[in-house]
Amino acid sequence: MAASLEILSWFCFLVGGGLCITGGVGVLRFPDFFTRVHAASVTETLATPLLLIGLMLQLDNWLDLVKALYVLLFVLITGPTAAHALAKGALHHGSKPVLSGDPKLQTGDSESNNREDESSNS
Amino acid sequence: MDRYYAYILLILGVFWLLLSGHYTPLLLSLGGGSVAVVVWFMWRIDRIDGEPFVIHVTLRVIGYSFWLFKEVVKANIDVASRIWDPNMPLAPVWVRLDTTVSTPLEKTTYANSITLTPGTLTTDVEDDHFMVHSLSEEGIEDLRRGEMERRVRKLGI
Amino acid sequence: MYTAAVIAILVTMVLSLIRAFMGPTIYDRMLAANVFGTKTVLLIAIGGHALSWTSFLDVALLYAMLNFVGTIAIMRFFEYVDPEEVPSEDLDEASDAGGKS
């Protein structure tokens, strides 16, 4: 029983860690703000629960277990609200999402590359 | 309405007891005092803010959470494969999604469920439609098929 | 095992920090800061357990709350103030070290 819990916890940590890095790579690679929100939600909706469940399987104090559950529920409930607030703010001030068929999608992260060039020149 | 505040008092009390872990008279009275002050603040805010919304955690809500979690896992696999694909097959769309959910609580649940699922993001909530940004056409097609909406409406909140 | 998880979290934090420095818009930076905050919660929770700290989960819970309130507060601020209208030196000081010209 204890051994299977240990293996399950290992599995959660490994998959969670992998997804965590995936989300980070996505935030870096995706071409515009709105697509990056989707990449960020990978780290918040699956990587965080998996890592916290992996941790919960290791805890032996039930009070700590409940607290870890609080953290998990809190992150899951507030995640969409924060994402919505960010997206609404971006739209409100005139950022328009890059849509399918836009040439920016093919060249990758052109917008921020330009910005980087600018700042290295100045 | 009084039952509502009694519930809040009970929930906050249990929350405090679980977080604290120390059960001496001094700390218990401090905890009781802070719970009372918070409930008083909530009562004051509710007078200005209008009707408070109450979500009853029923079996249906729990069943919906499990279904939503399954959907979230599927969507995560899809988005993760797009991130690691060297060609980055993105075809973002930003469209109007007609909805039939009516009560504010249903709308909130539906909009947040859409946002929680990676690959789809609600940017605006109007009376009869949402504006939804999606990484691909398929995400929107899934939403238009309306399974999530049906399940939200069945929650009866 | 904890080491592997902590390293994964640290790598993600570095990646989101790079995005926070690159920008290009204030919203990208806020998004990256939000991801960074969530990862901090995980780092405290897992690292705290690995180093057998006491009450590390209270710190993690508090940090999760601060992270959410911080994001909402800054987005409320920019709802009324257009980021383009804030003089760029102020923005540079407030939000980034390497980006906006």
mmCIF file of C-alpha atoms in Angstrom:
data_model
loop_
_atom_site.group_PDB
_atom_site.id
_atom_site.type_symbol
_atom_site.label_atom_id
_atom_site.label_comp_id
_atom_site.label_asym_id
_atom_site.label_seq_id
_atom_site.Cartn_x
_atom_site.Cartn_y
_atom_site.Cartn_z
ATOM 1 C CA MET A 1 0.000 0.000 0.000
ATOM 2 C CA ALA A 2 2.673 2.466 1.060
ATOM 3 C CA ALA A 3 4.824 1.490 -1.914
ATOM 4 C CA SER A 4 2.010 2.075 -4.406
ATOM 5 C CA LEU A 5 1.312 5.499 -2.882
ATOM 6 C CA GLU A 6 5.011 6.266 -3.231
ATOM 7 C CA ILE A 7 4.971 5.290 -6.907
ATOM 8 C CA LEU A 8 1.817 7.322 -7.524
ATOM 9 C CA SER A 9 3.428 10.324 -5.844
ATOM 10 C CA TRP A 10 6.539 9.910 -8.008
ATOM 11 C CA PHE A 11 4.377 9.754 -11.112
ATOM 12 C CA CYS A 12 2.508 12.945 -10.107
ATOM 13 C CA PHE A 13 5.772 14.795 -9.474
ATOM 14 C CA LEU A 14 7.298 13.720 -12.792
ATOM 15 C CA VAL A 15 4.274 14.469 -14.977
ATOM 16 C CA GLY A 16 3.552 17.671 -13.053
ATOM 17 C CA GLY A 17 7.141 18.876 -13.391
ATOM 18 C CA GLY A 18 7.151 18.087 -17.106
ATOM 19 C CA LEU A 19 3.900 19.961 -17.683
ATOM 20 C CA CYS A 20 5.202 22.852 -15.607
ATOM 21 C CA ILE A 21 8.187 23.267 -17.950
ATOM 22 C CA THR A 22 5.861 22.780 -20.956
ATOM 23 C CA GLY A 23 3.770 25.717 -19.830
ATOM 24 C CA GLY A 24 6.879 27.843 -19.292
ATOM 25 C CA VAL A 25 8.148 27.020 -22.781
ATOM 26 C CA GLY A 26 4.726 27.853 -24.191
ATOM 27 C CA VAL A 27 4.633 31.237 -22.448
ATOM 28 C CA LEU A 28 7.999 31.935 -24.073
ATOM 29 C CA ARG A 29 7.310 30.520 -27.549
ATOM 30 C CA PHE A 30 3.749 31.564 -28.343
ATOM 31 C CA PRO A 31 3.377 34.585 -30.611
ATOM 32 C CA ASP A 32 0.967 36.921 -28.829
ATOM 33 C CA PHE A 33 -0.578 37.679 -25.464
ATOM 34 C CA PHE A 34 -3.815 35.764 -25.946
ATOM 35 C CA THR A 35 -2.124 32.540 -27.012
ATOM 36 C CA ARG A 36 0.273 32.877 -24.084
ATOM 37 C CA VAL A 37 -2.681 32.893 -21.688
ATOM 38 C CA HIS A 38 -3.537 29.401 -22.950
ATOM 39 C CA ALA A 39 0.027 28.222 -22.358
ATOM 40 C CA ALA A 40 0.006 29.701 -18.855
ATOM 41 C CA SER A 41 -3.230 27.892 -18.055
ATOM 42 C CA VAL A 42 -1.455 24.569 -18.724
ATOM 43 C CA THR A 43 0.807 25.223 -15.744
ATOM 44 C CA GLU A 44 -2.094 26.422 -13.606
ATOM 45 C CA THR A 45 -4.776 23.827 -14.308
ATOM 46 C CA LEU A 46 -2.889 20.549 -14.540
ATOM 47 C CA ALA A 47 0.733 20.974 -13.420
ATOM 48 C CA THR A 48 -0.184 22.668 -10.126
ATOM 49 C CA PRO A 49 -2.808 20.072 -9.095
ATOM 50 C CA LEU A 50 -0.500 17.196 -10.039
ATOM 51 C CA LEU A 51 2.433 18.575 -8.034
ATOM 52 C CA LEU A 52 0.205 19.352 -5.052
ATOM 53 C CA ILE A 53 -1.456 15.910 -5.175
ATOM 54 C CA GLY A 54 2.019 14.366 -5.330
ATOM 55 C CA LEU A 55 2.882 16.381 -2.223
ATOM 56 C CA MET A 56 -0.372 15.446 -0.478
ATOM 57 C CA LEU A 57 0.451 11.745 -0.938
ATOM 58 C CA GLN A 58 3.694 12.356 0.974
ATOM 59 C CA LEU A 59 2.177 14.239 3.918
ATOM 60 C CA ASP A 60 1.311 12.276 7.035
ATOM 61 C CA ASN A 61 -0.253 15.061 9.139
ATOM 62 C CA TRP A 62 -3.926 15.364 8.225
ATOM 63 C CA LEU A 63 -3.989 19.093 9.056
ATOM 64 C CA ASP A 64 -1.271 19.665 6.476
ATOM 65 C CA LEU A 65 -3.272 17.573 4.034
ATOM 66 C CA VAL A 66 -6.305 19.830 4.442
ATOM 67 C CA LYS A 67 -4.122 22.921 4.025
ATOM 68 C CA ALA A 68 -2.613 21.557 0.812
ATOM 69 C CA LEU A 69 -6.166 20.941 -0.399
ATOM 70 C CA TYR A 70 -7.025 24.587 0.407
ATOM 71 C CA VAL A 71 -4.044 25.784 -1.625
ATOM 72 C CA LEU A 72 -5.107 23.574 -4.530
ATOM 73 C CA LEU A 73 -8.738 24.728 -4.485
ATOM 74 C CA PHE A 74 -7.723 28.351 -4.120
ATOM 75 C CA VAL A 75 -5.354 28.239 -7.110
ATOM 76 C CA LEU A 76 -7.986 26.464 -9.236
ATOM 77 C CA ILE A 77 -10.774 28.899 -8.353
ATOM 78 C CA THR A 78 -8.764 32.096 -8.756
ATOM 79 C CA GLY A 79 -6.883 31.047 -11.917
ATOM 80 C CA PRO A 80 -9.705 31.729 -14.412
ATOM 81 C CA THR A 81 -10.619 35.004 -12.700
ATOM 82 C CA ALA A 82 -7.070 36.312 -13.013
ATOM 83 C CA ALA A 83 -6.843 35.138 -16.644
ATOM 84 C CA HIS A 84 -10.152 36.834 -17.413
ATOM 85 C CA ALA A 85 -9.043 40.083 -15.754
ATOM 86 C CA LEU A 86 -5.814 40.069 -17.790
ATOM 87 C CA ALA A 87 -7.588 39.344 -21.084
ATOM 88 C CA LYS A 88 -10.237 41.973 -20.437
ATOM 89 C CA GLY A 89 -7.614 44.544 -19.558
ATOM 90 C CA ALA A 90 -5.646 43.777 -22.718
ATOM 91 C CA LEU A 91 -8.750 44.071 -24.920
ATOM 92 C CA HIS A 92 -9.925 47.207 -23.173
ATOM 93 C CA HIS A 93 -6.765 49.010 -24.216
ATOM 94 C CA GLY A 94 -6.897 47.927 -27.803
ATOM 95 C CA SER A 95 -4.655 44.856 -28.021
ATOM 96 C CA LYS A 96 -6.276 42.664 -30.636
ATOM 97 C CA PRO A 97 -5.541 38.953 -30.723
ATOM 98 C CA VAL A 98 -3.448 37.612 -33.594
ATOM 99 C CA LEU A 99 -5.871 35.432 -35.515
ATOM 100 C CA SER A 100 -5.509 32.420 -37.756
ATOM 101 C CA GLY A 101 -3.979 33.318 -41.138
ATOM 102 C CA ASP A 102 -1.936 36.201 -39.763
ATOM 103 C CA PRO A 103 1.668 36.093 -41.070
ATOM 104 C CA LYS A 104 2.992 36.674 -37.540
ATOM 105 C CA LEU A 105 2.031 33.095 -36.682
ATOM 106 C CA GLN A 106 4.487 31.664 -39.202
ATOM 107 C CA THR A 107 7.484 33.777 -38.266
ATOM 108 C CA GLY A 108 7.057 32.953 -34.600
ATOM 109 C CA ASP A 109 7.716 35.578 -31.986
ATOM 110 C CA SER A 110 8.307 38.526 -34.336
ATOM 111 C CA GLU A 111 6.699 41.178 -32.154
ATOM 112 C CA SER A 112 8.916 40.682 -29.149
ATOM 113 C CA ASN A 113 12.004 40.051 -31.296
ATOM 114 C CA ASN A 114 11.583 43.527 -32.748
ATOM 115 C CA ARG A 115 11.175 44.891 -29.308
ATOM 116 C CA GLU A 116 14.340 43.167 -28.215
ATOM 117 C CA ASP A 117 16.270 44.689 -31.139
ATOM 118 C CA GLU A 118 14.977 48.113 -30.220
ATOM 119 C CA SER A 119 16.072 47.843 -26.648
ATOM 120 C CA SER A 120 19.513 46.496 -27.537
ATOM 121 C CA ASN A 121 19.995 49.451 -29.909
ATOM 122 C CA SER A 122 18.993 52.069 -27.391
ATOM 123 C CA MET B 1 -31.057 35.009 5.140
ATOM 124 C CA ASP B 2 -30.156 34.359 8.752
ATOM 125 C CA ARG B 3 -29.365 30.804 7.758
ATOM 126 C CA TYR B 4 -26.916 32.169 5.193
ATOM 127 C CA TYR B 5 -24.931 34.030 7.849
ATOM 128 C CA ALA B 6 -25.097 31.004 10.153
ATOM 129 C CA TYR B 7 -23.552 28.919 7.362
ATOM 130 C CA ILE B 8 -20.805 31.486 6.823
ATOM 131 C CA LEU B 9 -20.104 31.581 10.554
ATOM 132 C CA LEU B 10 -19.844 27.789 10.628
ATOM 133 C CA ILE B 11 -17.636 27.555 7.519
ATOM 134 C CA LEU B 12 -15.282 30.319 8.654
ATOM 135 C CA GLY B 13 -15.068 28.757 12.111
ATOM 136 C CA VAL B 14 -14.109 25.353 10.720
ATOM 137 C CA PHE B 15 -11.651 27.039 8.321
ATOM 138 C CA TRP B 16 -10.005 28.864 11.226
ATOM 139 C CA LEU B 17 -9.814 25.736 13.402
ATOM 140 C CA LEU B 18 -8.176 23.746 10.608
ATOM 141 C CA LEU B 19 -5.653 26.449 9.753
ATOM 142 C CA SER B 20 -4.715 27.216 13.334
ATOM 143 C CA GLY B 21 -3.962 23.844 14.921
ATOM 144 C CA HIS B 22 -3.516 25.528 18.336
ATOM 145 C CA TYR B 23 -6.428 25.125 20.696
ATOM 146 C CA THR B 24 -5.635 27.269 23.759
ATOM 147 C CA PRO B 25 -8.338 29.571 25.220
ATOM 148 C CA LEU B 26 -6.522 32.763 24.145
ATOM 149 C CA LEU B 27 -6.133 31.706 20.501
ATOM 150 C CA LEU B 28 -9.648 30.271 20.353
ATOM 151 C CA SER B 29 -11.126 33.575 21.549
ATOM 152 C CA LEU B 30 -8.992 35.524 19.058
ATOM 153 C CA GLY B 31 -10.227 33.214 16.304
ATOM 154 C CA GLY B 32 -13.832 33.594 17.378
ATOM 155 C CA GLY B 33 -13.424 37.374 17.435
ATOM 156 C CA SER B 34 -11.944 37.523 13.932
ATOM 157 C CA VAL B 35 -14.691 35.259 12.538
ATOM 158 C CA ALA B 36 -17.319 37.539 14.085
ATOM 159 C CA VAL B 37 -15.671 40.652 12.623
ATOM 160 C CA VAL B 38 -15.491 39.077 9.144
ATOM 161 C CA VAL B 39 -19.173 38.089 9.222
ATOM 162 C CA TRP B 40 -20.065 41.621 10.325
ATOM 163 C CA PHE B 41 -18.080 43.049 7.382
ATOM 164 C CA MET B 42 -19.854 40.659 5.013
ATOM 165 C CA TRP B 43 -23.219 41.740 6.354
ATOM 166 C CA ARG B 44 -22.295 45.402 5.786
ATOM 167 C CA ILE B 45 -21.034 44.721 2.254
ATOM 168 C CA ASP B 46 -24.143 42.707 1.347
ATOM 169 C CA ARG B 47 -26.348 45.669 2.196
ATOM 170 C CA ILE B 48 -24.566 47.703 -0.495
ATOM 171 C CA ASP B 49 -23.814 44.917 -2.932
ATOM 172 C CA GLY B 50 -27.331 43.482 -3.119
ATOM 173 C CA GLU B 51 -28.201 39.812 -3.066
ATOM 174 C CA PRO B 52 -25.379 37.469 -2.154
ATOM 175 C CA PHE B 53 -25.083 34.333 -4.284
ATOM 176 C CA VAL B 54 -24.960 30.978 -2.583
ATOM 177 C CA ILE B 55 -23.593 27.867 -4.248
ATOM 178 C CA HIS B 56 -24.895 24.707 -2.671
ATOM 179 C CA VAL B 57 -22.332 21.960 -3.038
ATOM 180 C CA THR B 58 -24.563 19.114 -4.147
ATOM 181 C CA LEU B 59 -23.707 15.749 -5.660
ATOM 182 C CA ARG B 60 -24.339 17.273 -9.080
ATOM 183 C CA VAL B 61 -21.748 19.983 -8.513
ATOM 184 C CA ILE B 62 -19.194 17.358 -7.478
ATOM 185 C CA GLY B 63 -20.068 15.221 -10.510
ATOM 186 C CA TYR B 64 -19.670 18.263 -12.757
ATOM 187 C CA SER B 65 -16.239 18.992 -11.216
ATOM 188 C CA PHE B 66 -15.051 15.505 -12.088
ATOM 189 C CA TRP B 67 -16.368 15.796 -15.642
ATOM 190 C CA LEU B 68 -14.701 19.219 -15.961
ATOM 191 C CA PHE B 69 -11.417 17.812 -14.671
ATOM 192 C CA LYS B 70 -11.518 15.095 -17.344
ATOM 193 C CA GLU B 71 -12.091 17.767 -20.028
ATOM 194 C CA VAL B 72 -9.264 19.882 -18.595
ATOM 195 C CA VAL B 73 -6.857 16.933 -18.812
ATOM 196 C CA LYS B 74 -7.811 16.284 -22.448
ATOM 197 C CA ALA B 75 -7.415 19.974 -23.354
ATOM 198 C CA ASN B 76 -4.061 20.092 -21.546
ATOM 199 C CA ILE B 77 -2.700 17.223 -23.630
ATOM 200 C CA ASP B 78 -3.790 19.035 -26.794
ATOM 201 C CA VAL B 79 -2.200 22.360 -25.809
ATOM 202 C CA ALA B 80 0.994 20.670 -24.558
ATOM 203 C CA SER B 81 1.404 18.866 -27.886
ATOM 204 C CA ARG B 82 1.010 22.198 -29.701
ATOM 205 C CA ILE B 83 3.682 23.776 -27.502
ATOM 206 C CA TRP B 84 6.278 21.068 -28.179
ATOM 207 C CA ASP B 85 5.488 20.723 -31.896
ATOM 208 C CA PRO B 86 8.397 22.413 -33.733
ATOM 209 C CA ASN B 87 5.980 23.933 -36.299
ATOM 210 C CA MET B 88 3.689 25.323 -33.580
ATOM 211 C CA PRO B 89 0.356 24.540 -35.302
ATOM 212 C CA LEU B 90 -1.628 27.520 -34.011
ATOM 213 C CA ALA B 91 -4.808 28.785 -35.620
ATOM 214 C CA PRO B 92 -6.213 31.182 -33.020
ATOM 215 C CA VAL B 93 -9.786 32.339 -33.452
ATOM 216 C CA TRP B 94 -11.750 34.943 -31.527
ATOM 217 C CA VAL B 95 -15.473 34.513 -32.055
ATOM 218 C CA ARG B 96 -18.918 35.118 -30.647
ATOM 219 C CA LEU B 97 -20.387 32.104 -28.848
ATOM 220 C CA ASP B 98 -24.172 32.184 -28.462
ATOM 221 C CA THR B 99 -25.299 30.915 -25.103
ATOM 222 C CA THR B 100 -28.578 30.007 -23.478
ATOM 223 C CA VAL B 101 -27.474 30.126 -19.838
ATOM 224 C CA SER B 102 -29.569 32.702 -18.031
ATOM 225 C CA THR B 103 -28.874 33.177 -14.318
ATOM 226 C CA PRO B 104 -25.756 35.101 -13.260
ATOM 227 C CA LEU B 105 -24.434 32.084 -11.361
ATOM 228 C CA GLU B 106 -24.810 29.803 -14.395
ATOM 229 C CA LYS B 107 -23.070 32.380 -16.568
ATOM 230 C CA THR B 108 -20.203 32.681 -14.113
ATOM 231 C CA THR B 109 -19.827 28.919 -13.877
ATOM 232 C CA TYR B 110 -19.924 28.469 -17.639
ATOM 233 C CA ALA B 111 -17.527 31.340 -18.397
ATOM 234 C CA ASN B 112 -15.070 30.178 -15.748
ATOM 235 C CA SER B 113 -15.263 26.581 -16.968
ATOM 236 C CA ILE B 114 -14.421 27.764 -20.485
ATOM 237 C CA THR B 115 -11.471 29.767 -19.180
ATOM 238 C CA LEU B 116 -10.271 26.950 -16.917
ATOM 239 C CA THR B 117 -10.007 24.639 -19.929
ATOM 240 C CA PRO B 118 -6.695 25.400 -21.631
ATOM 241 C CA GLY B 119 -7.146 26.337 -25.264
ATOM 242 C CA THR B 120 -10.305 28.379 -24.704
ATOM 243 C CA LEU B 121 -10.605 31.739 -22.954
ATOM 244 C CA THR B 122 -13.687 33.851 -22.274
ATOM 245 C CA THR B 123 -12.883 37.502 -22.872
ATOM 246 C CA ASP B 124 -16.345 39.043 -22.552
ATOM 247 C CA VAL B 125 -19.676 38.055 -21.041
ATOM 248 C CA GLU B 126 -22.825 39.629 -22.487
ATOM 249 C CA ASP B 127 -26.542 38.906 -22.086
ATOM 250 C CA ASP B 128 -26.885 36.229 -24.722
ATOM 251 C CA HIS B 129 -23.333 35.563 -25.911
ATOM 252 C CA PHE B 130 -19.721 35.274 -24.808
ATOM 253 C CA MET B 131 -16.652 36.348 -26.725
ATOM 254 C CA VAL B 132 -14.311 33.356 -26.739
ATOM 255 C CA HIS B 133 -10.682 33.185 -27.820
ATOM 256 C CA SER B 134 -9.491 29.732 -28.788
ATOM 257 C CA LEU B 135 -6.192 28.250 -29.902
ATOM 258 C CA SER B 136 -7.915 26.334 -32.672
ATOM 259 C CA GLU B 137 -11.190 25.989 -34.528
ATOM 260 C CA GLU B 138 -11.802 22.598 -32.852
ATOM 261 C CA GLY B 139 -12.024 24.166 -29.372
ATOM 262 C CA ILE B 140 -14.828 26.431 -30.552
ATOM 263 C CA GLU B 141 -16.558 23.539 -32.345
ATOM 264 C CA ASP B 142 -16.535 21.569 -29.082
ATOM 265 C CA LEU B 143 -18.127 24.465 -27.219
ATOM 266 C CA ARG B 144 -20.734 25.001 -29.953
ATOM 267 C CA ARG B 145 -21.737 21.342 -29.635
ATOM 268 C CA GLY B 146 -22.833 22.531 -26.204
ATOM 269 C CA GLU B 147 -22.126 19.585 -23.941
ATOM 270 C CA MET B 148 -20.558 21.796 -21.274
ATOM 271 C CA GLU B 149 -23.474 24.228 -21.472
ATOM 272 C CA ARG B 150 -25.992 21.396 -21.038
ATOM 273 C CA ARG B 151 -24.153 20.150 -17.984
ATOM 274 C CA VAL B 152 -23.965 23.642 -16.459
ATOM 275 C CA ARG B 153 -27.715 24.112 -16.979
ATOM 276 C CA LYS B 154 -28.410 20.737 -15.380
ATOM 277 C CA LEU B 155 -26.632 21.907 -12.213
ATOM 278 C CA GLY B 156 -29.732 23.904 -11.441
ATOM 279 C CA ILE B 157 -27.957 26.844 -9.842
ATOM 280 C CA MET C 1 12.324 13.100 -6.263
ATOM 281 C CA TYR C 2 11.775 16.438 -4.559
ATOM 282 C CA THR C 3 14.903 17.694 -6.265
ATOM 283 C CA ALA C 4 13.469 16.854 -9.688
ATOM 284 C CA ALA C 5 10.200 18.663 -8.929
ATOM 285 C CA VAL C 6 11.999 21.690 -7.488
ATOM 286 C CA ILE C 7 14.309 21.885 -10.521
ATOM 287 C CA ALA C 8 11.300 21.740 -12.878
ATOM 288 C CA ILE C 9 9.627 24.544 -10.933
ATOM 289 C CA LEU C 10 12.805 26.653 -10.964
ATOM 290 C CA VAL C 11 13.211 26.177 -14.741
ATOM 291 C CA THR C 12 9.614 27.335 -15.246
ATOM 292 C CA MET C 13 10.242 30.349 -13.030
ATOM 293 C CA VAL C 14 13.282 31.322 -15.109
ATOM 294 C CA LEU C 15 11.297 30.911 -18.356
ATOM 295 C CA SER C 16 8.478 33.115 -17.083
ATOM 296 C CA LEU C 17 10.984 35.686 -15.823
ATOM 297 C CA ILE C 18 12.450 35.879 -19.336
ATOM 298 C CA ARG C 19 8.948 36.527 -20.677
ATOM 299 C CA ALA C 20 8.404 39.155 -17.984
ATOM 300 C CA PHE C 21 11.552 40.981 -19.092
ATOM 301 C CA MET C 22 10.835 40.633 -22.816
ATOM 302 C CA GLY C 23 7.305 41.943 -22.584
ATOM 303 C CA PRO C 24 6.350 43.349 -25.054
ATOM 304 C CA THR C 25 3.094 44.584 -23.499
ATOM 305 C CA ILE C 26 2.338 45.205 -19.851
ATOM 306 C CA TYR C 27 -0.181 42.342 -19.989
ATOM 307 C CA ASP C 28 2.488 39.835 -21.020
ATOM 308 C CA ARG C 29 4.514 40.938 -18.043
ATOM 309 C CA MET C 30 1.573 40.589 -15.692
ATOM 310 C CA LEU C 31 0.799 37.135 -17.070
ATOM 311 C CA ALA C 32 4.406 36.070 -16.542
ATOM 312 C CA ALA C 33 4.356 37.514 -13.027
ATOM 313 C CA ASN C 34 1.180 35.552 -12.330
ATOM 314 C CA VAL C 35 2.759 32.287 -13.525
ATOM 315 C CA PHE C 36 5.840 33.120 -11.456
ATOM 316 C CA GLY C 37 3.652 33.629 -8.389
ATOM 317 C CA THR C 38 1.883 30.285 -8.805
ATOM 318 C CA LYS C 39 5.249 28.565 -9.149
ATOM 319 C CA THR C 40 6.436 30.277 -5.960
ATOM 320 C CA VAL C 41 3.482 28.753 -4.106
ATOM 321 C CA LEU C 42 4.500 25.314 -5.389
ATOM 322 C CA LEU C 43 8.150 25.928 -4.585
ATOM 323 C CA ILE C 44 7.317 26.873 -0.993
ATOM 324 C CA ALA C 45 4.986 23.884 -0.597
ATOM 325 C CA ILE C 46 7.314 21.235 -2.045
ATOM 326 C CA GLY C 47 10.605 22.763 -0.914
ATOM 327 C CA GLY C 48 9.203 23.333 2.566
ATOM 328 C CA HIS C 49 8.196 19.703 2.879
ATOM 329 C CA ALA C 50 11.538 18.478 1.513
ATOM 330 C CA LEU C 51 13.452 20.613 4.027
ATOM 331 C CA SER C 52 10.905 19.678 6.759
ATOM 332 C CA TRP C 53 9.997 23.238 7.655
ATOM 333 C CA THR C 54 7.047 23.838 9.947
ATOM 334 C CA SER C 55 3.927 25.753 8.819
ATOM 335 C CA PHE C 56 5.200 26.011 5.261
ATOM 336 C CA LEU C 57 1.704 25.406 3.880
ATOM 337 C CA ASP C 58 0.351 28.475 5.667
ATOM 338 C CA VAL C 59 3.007 30.539 3.914
ATOM 339 C CA ALA C 60 2.088 28.903 0.606
ATOM 340 C CA LEU C 61 -1.623 29.595 1.118
ATOM 341 C CA LEU C 62 -0.945 33.211 2.033
ATOM 342 C CA TYR C 63 1.265 33.612 -1.036
ATOM 343 C CA ALA C 64 -1.458 32.161 -3.272
ATOM 344 C CA MET C 65 -3.887 34.747 -1.911
ATOM 345 C CA LEU C 66 -1.416 37.630 -2.323
ATOM 346 C CA ASN C 67 -0.640 36.539 -5.874
ATOM 347 C CA PHE C 68 -4.314 36.643 -6.845
ATOM 348 C CA VAL C 69 -5.076 39.932 -5.109
ATOM 349 C CA GLY C 70 -1.938 41.491 -6.633
ATOM 350 C CA THR C 71 -2.906 40.529 -10.182
ATOM 351 C CA ILE C 72 -6.467 41.778 -9.738
ATOM 352 C CA ALA C 73 -5.304 45.037 -8.136
ATOM 353 C CA ILE C 74 -2.883 45.842 -10.952
ATOM 354 C CA MET C 75 -5.468 44.960 -13.609
ATOM 355 C CA ARG C 76 -8.014 47.198 -11.877
ATOM 356 C CA PHE C 77 -5.457 49.999 -11.947
ATOM 357 C CA PHE C 78 -4.841 49.601 -15.689
ATOM 358 C CA GLU C 79 -8.570 49.464 -16.325
ATOM 359 C CA TYR C 80 -8.686 53.184 -15.616
ATOM 360 C CA VAL C 81 -5.155 54.182 -16.579
ATOM 361 C CA ASP C 82 -4.039 53.475 -20.114
ATOM 362 C CA PRO C 83 -0.515 51.987 -19.964
ATOM 363 C CA GLU C 84 0.381 54.048 -23.031
ATOM 364 C CA GLU C 85 -0.492 57.268 -21.225
ATOM 365 C CA VAL C 86 1.745 56.663 -18.236
ATOM 366 C CA PRO C 87 5.060 58.405 -18.952
ATOM 367 C CA SER C 88 7.419 55.710 -20.146
ATOM 368 C CA GLU C 89 10.079 56.424 -17.504
ATOM 369 C CA ASP C 90 7.519 55.661 -14.787
ATOM 370 C CA LEU C 91 6.612 52.402 -16.452
ATOM 371 C CA ASP C 92 10.240 51.470 -16.856
ATOM 372 C CA GLU C 93 10.855 52.017 -13.201
ATOM 373 C CA ALA C 94 7.695 50.300 -12.090
ATOM 374 C CA SER C 95 7.527 47.215 -14.189
ATOM 375 C CA ASP C 96 10.625 46.238 -16.102
ATOM 376 C CA ALA C 97 14.339 46.416 -16.365
ATOM 377 C CA GLY C 98 15.008 45.370 -19.934
ATOM 378 C CA GLY C 99 12.131 46.198 -22.254
ATOM 379 C CA LYS C 100 10.151 49.231 -23.273
ATOM 380 C CA SER C 101 11.919 52.071 -25.000
#
